Coordinates of C-alpha atoms and ligand atoms in Angstrom, one line a residue:
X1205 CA 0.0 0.0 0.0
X1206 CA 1.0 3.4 -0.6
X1207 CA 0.5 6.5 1.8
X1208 CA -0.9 8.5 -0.6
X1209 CA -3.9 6.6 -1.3
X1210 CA -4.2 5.7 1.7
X1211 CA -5.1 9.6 2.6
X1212 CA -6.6 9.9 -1.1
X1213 CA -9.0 7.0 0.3
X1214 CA -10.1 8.7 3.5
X1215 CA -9.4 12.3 2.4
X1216 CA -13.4 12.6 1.8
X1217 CA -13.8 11.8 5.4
X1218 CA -11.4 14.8 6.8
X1219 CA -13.9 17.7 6.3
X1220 CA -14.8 18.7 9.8
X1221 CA -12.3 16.5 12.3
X1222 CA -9.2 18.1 13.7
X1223 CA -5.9 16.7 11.6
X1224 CA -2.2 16.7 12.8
X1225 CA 0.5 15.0 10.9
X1226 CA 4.1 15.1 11.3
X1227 CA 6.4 16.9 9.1
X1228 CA 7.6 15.9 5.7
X1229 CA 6.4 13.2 3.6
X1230 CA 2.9 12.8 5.0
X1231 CA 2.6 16.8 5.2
X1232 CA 3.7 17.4 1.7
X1233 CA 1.2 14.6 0.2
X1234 CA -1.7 15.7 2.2
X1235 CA -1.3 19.1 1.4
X1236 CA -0.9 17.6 -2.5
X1237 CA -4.5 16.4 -2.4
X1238 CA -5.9 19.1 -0.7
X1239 CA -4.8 21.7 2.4
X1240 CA -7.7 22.6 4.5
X1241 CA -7.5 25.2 7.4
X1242 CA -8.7 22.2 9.9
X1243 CA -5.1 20.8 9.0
X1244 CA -1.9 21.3 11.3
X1245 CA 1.6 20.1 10.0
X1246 CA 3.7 19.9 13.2
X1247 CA 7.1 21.1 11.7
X1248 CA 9.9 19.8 13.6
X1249 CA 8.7 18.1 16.7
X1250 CA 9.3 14.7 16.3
X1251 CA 7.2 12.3 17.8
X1252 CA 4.8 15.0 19.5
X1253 CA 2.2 14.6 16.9
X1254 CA 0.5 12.7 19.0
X1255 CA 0.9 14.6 22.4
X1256 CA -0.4 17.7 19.9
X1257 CA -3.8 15.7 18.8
X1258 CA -4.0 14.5 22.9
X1259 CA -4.2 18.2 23.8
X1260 CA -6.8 19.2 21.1
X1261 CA -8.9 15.9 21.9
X1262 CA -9.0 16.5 25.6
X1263 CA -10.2 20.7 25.2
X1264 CA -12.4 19.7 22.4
X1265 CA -14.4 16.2 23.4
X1266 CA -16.8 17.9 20.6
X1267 CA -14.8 17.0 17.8
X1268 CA -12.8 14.1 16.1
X1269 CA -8.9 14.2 16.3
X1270 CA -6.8 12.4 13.4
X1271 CA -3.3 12.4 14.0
X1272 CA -1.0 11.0 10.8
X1273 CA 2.0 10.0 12.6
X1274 CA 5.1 8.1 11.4
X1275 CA 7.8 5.1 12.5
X1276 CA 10.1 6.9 13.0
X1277 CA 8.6 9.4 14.8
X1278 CA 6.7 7.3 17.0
X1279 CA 10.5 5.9 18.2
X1280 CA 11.6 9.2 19.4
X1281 CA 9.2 9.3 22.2
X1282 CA 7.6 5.9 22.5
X1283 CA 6.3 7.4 25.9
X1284 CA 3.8 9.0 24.0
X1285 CA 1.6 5.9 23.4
X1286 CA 1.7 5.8 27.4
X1287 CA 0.6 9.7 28.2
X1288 CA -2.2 8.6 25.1
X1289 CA -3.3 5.6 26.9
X1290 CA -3.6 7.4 30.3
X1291 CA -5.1 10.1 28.9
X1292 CA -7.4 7.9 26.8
X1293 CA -9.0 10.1 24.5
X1294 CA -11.9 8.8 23.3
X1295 CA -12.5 10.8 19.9
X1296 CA -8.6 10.4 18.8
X1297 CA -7.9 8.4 15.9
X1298 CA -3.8 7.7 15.5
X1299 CA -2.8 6.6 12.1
X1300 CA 1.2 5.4 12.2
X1301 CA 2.3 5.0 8.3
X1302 CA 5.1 2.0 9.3
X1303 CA 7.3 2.4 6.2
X1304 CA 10.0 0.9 8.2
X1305 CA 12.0 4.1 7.3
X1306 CA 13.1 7.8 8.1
X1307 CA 12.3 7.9 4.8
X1308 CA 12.2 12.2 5.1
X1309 CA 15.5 12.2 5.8
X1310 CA 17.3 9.9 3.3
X1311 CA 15.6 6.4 3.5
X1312 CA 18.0 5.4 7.0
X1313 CA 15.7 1.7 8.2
X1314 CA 14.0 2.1 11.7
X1315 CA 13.4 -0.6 14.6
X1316 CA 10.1 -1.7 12.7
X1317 CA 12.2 -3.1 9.8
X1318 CA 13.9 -5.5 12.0
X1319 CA 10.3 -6.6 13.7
X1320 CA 9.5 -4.0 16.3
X1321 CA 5.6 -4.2 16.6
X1322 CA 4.2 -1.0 16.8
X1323 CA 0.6 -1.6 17.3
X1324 CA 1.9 -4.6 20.0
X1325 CA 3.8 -1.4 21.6
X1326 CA 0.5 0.4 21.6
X1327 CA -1.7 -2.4 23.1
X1328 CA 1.0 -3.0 25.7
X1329 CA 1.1 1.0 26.9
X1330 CA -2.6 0.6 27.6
X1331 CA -3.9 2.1 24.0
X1332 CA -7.3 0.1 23.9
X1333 CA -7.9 -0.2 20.2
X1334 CA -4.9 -1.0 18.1
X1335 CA -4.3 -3.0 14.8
X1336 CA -1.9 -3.5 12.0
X1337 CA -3.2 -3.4 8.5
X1338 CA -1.6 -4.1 5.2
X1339 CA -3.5 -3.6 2.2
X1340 CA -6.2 -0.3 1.2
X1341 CA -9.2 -2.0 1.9
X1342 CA -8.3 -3.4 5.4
X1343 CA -6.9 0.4 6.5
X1344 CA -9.9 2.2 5.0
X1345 CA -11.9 -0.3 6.9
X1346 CA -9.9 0.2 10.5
X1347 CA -10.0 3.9 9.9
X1348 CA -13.9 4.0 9.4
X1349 CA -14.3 1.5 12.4
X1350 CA -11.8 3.8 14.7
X1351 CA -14.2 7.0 13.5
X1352 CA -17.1 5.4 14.2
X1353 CA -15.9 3.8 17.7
X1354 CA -16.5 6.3 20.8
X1355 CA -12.7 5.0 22.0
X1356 CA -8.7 6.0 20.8
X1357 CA -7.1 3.5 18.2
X1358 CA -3.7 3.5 17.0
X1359 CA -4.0 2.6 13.3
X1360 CA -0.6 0.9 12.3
X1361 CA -0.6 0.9 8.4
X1362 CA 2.7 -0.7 6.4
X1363 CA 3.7 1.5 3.6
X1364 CA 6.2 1.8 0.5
X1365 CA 8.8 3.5 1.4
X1366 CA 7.8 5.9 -0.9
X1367 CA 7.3 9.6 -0.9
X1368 CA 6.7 12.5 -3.2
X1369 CA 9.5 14.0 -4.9
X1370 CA 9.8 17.3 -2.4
X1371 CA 8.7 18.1 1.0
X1372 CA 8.8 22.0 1.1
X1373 CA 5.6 23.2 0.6
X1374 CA 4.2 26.9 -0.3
X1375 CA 2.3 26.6 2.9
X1376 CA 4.9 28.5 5.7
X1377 CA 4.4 27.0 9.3
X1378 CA 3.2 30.6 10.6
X1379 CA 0.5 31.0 8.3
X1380 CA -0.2 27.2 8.8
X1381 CA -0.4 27.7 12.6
X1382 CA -2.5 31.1 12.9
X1383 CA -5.1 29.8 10.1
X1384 CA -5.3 26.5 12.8
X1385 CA -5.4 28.4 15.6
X1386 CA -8.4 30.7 14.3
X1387 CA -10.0 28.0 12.8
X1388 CA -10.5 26.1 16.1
X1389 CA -11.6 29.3 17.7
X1390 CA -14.1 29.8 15.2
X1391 CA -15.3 26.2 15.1
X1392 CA -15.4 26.0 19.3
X1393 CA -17.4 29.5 18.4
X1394 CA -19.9 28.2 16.2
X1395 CA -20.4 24.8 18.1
X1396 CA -21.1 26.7 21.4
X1397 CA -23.6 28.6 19.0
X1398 CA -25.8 25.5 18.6
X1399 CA -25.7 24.8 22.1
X1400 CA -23.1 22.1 21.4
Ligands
TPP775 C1 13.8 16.0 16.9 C2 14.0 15.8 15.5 N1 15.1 15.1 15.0 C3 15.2 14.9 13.7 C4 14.4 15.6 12.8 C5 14.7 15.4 11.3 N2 13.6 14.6 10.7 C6 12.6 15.2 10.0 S1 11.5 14.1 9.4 C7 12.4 12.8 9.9 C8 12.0 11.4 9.6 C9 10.6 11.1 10.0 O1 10.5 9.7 9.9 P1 9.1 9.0 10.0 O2 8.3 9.5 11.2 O3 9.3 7.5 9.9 O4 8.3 9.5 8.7 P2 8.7 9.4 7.1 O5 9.7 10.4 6.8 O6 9.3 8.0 7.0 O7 7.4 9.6 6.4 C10 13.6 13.3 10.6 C11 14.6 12.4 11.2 C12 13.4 16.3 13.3 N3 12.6 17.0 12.5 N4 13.2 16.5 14.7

């Protein structure tokens, strides 16, 4: 499977849920198919993705949080699938594309080339849901089941190791992060609005 149509698949389901992804690959290809101001690229931070989406999910039980995370990420701070579990954030949804590479940087393998289990990690820090899928159909499936499940799950998807050809975007982290910013504000606005 490929991570770009793995997002292409679910892209239509992204309209009004909070997204944050990691920086590089996964940025640039979601922003390829289609930025929306409901979409945060955490530049930099590796492996805080998922801390990021925790914070949003717990101030806002109101709305669905996606985080697109990656392998090698998730190996700089595997104590984030601990604080997640704890935390338990029952509308997160944690998609790790496993390509088995830090493939952002050059292509260097990680620890899940040589059989670290992510989703086993996951299950064993306490994350209730977790599965490992391999093909489109099975991850379009888990992600649908995750959204529609009132509980967090840690989505492991294997990958290609394969990536578009650049990473810089024309979208600059400040304008990325002030759009965000306003358009939670607005959206908390307009949910209070209806009473929500
Ligand atoms: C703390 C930190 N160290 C190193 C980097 C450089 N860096 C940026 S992306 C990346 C690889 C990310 O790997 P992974 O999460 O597996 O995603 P992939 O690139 O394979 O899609 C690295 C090492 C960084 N941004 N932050």
């Amino acid at each position: 499977m490929r991570r770009r149509e793995a997002l292409e698949a679910i892209y239509p389901r992204l309209d009004d849920v909070v997204v944050v992804t990691i920086m590089g690959a996964v940025a640039a290809e979601l922003q390829s198919i289609g930025h929306r101001p409901n979409f945060f690229y955490l530049q930099h931070a590796m492996g805080l993705a998922s801390s990021m989406g925790l914070g949003i999910a717990l101030s806002r039980p109101d709305r669905r949080v996606v985080v697109f995370d990656g392998d090698g990420s998730i190996l700089m701070n595997l104590g984030g699938f601990t604080t997640l579990a704890r935390y338990r954030p029952r509308n997160l949804v944690h998609v790790v594309f496993d390509n088995e590479s830090l493939l952002s940087v050059g292509g260097f393998p990680t620890a899940t080339s040589t059989g670290s289990d992510l989703a086993g990690i996951a299950a064993a820090a306490g994350v209730p849901r977790t599965c490992t899928v391999r093909a489109l159909d099975a991850f379009v499936a888990a992600f649908d089941a995750a959204m529609a499940t009132d509980d967090l799950s840690t989505i492991v998807a294997k990958v290609d190791a394969v990536g578009p050809s650049g990473y810089v975007t024309e979208l600059a982290l400040l304008e990325n992060r002030f759009e965000f910013q306003r358009w939670l504000r607005a959206d908390r606005k307009a949910r209070e609005g209806e009473g929500g």
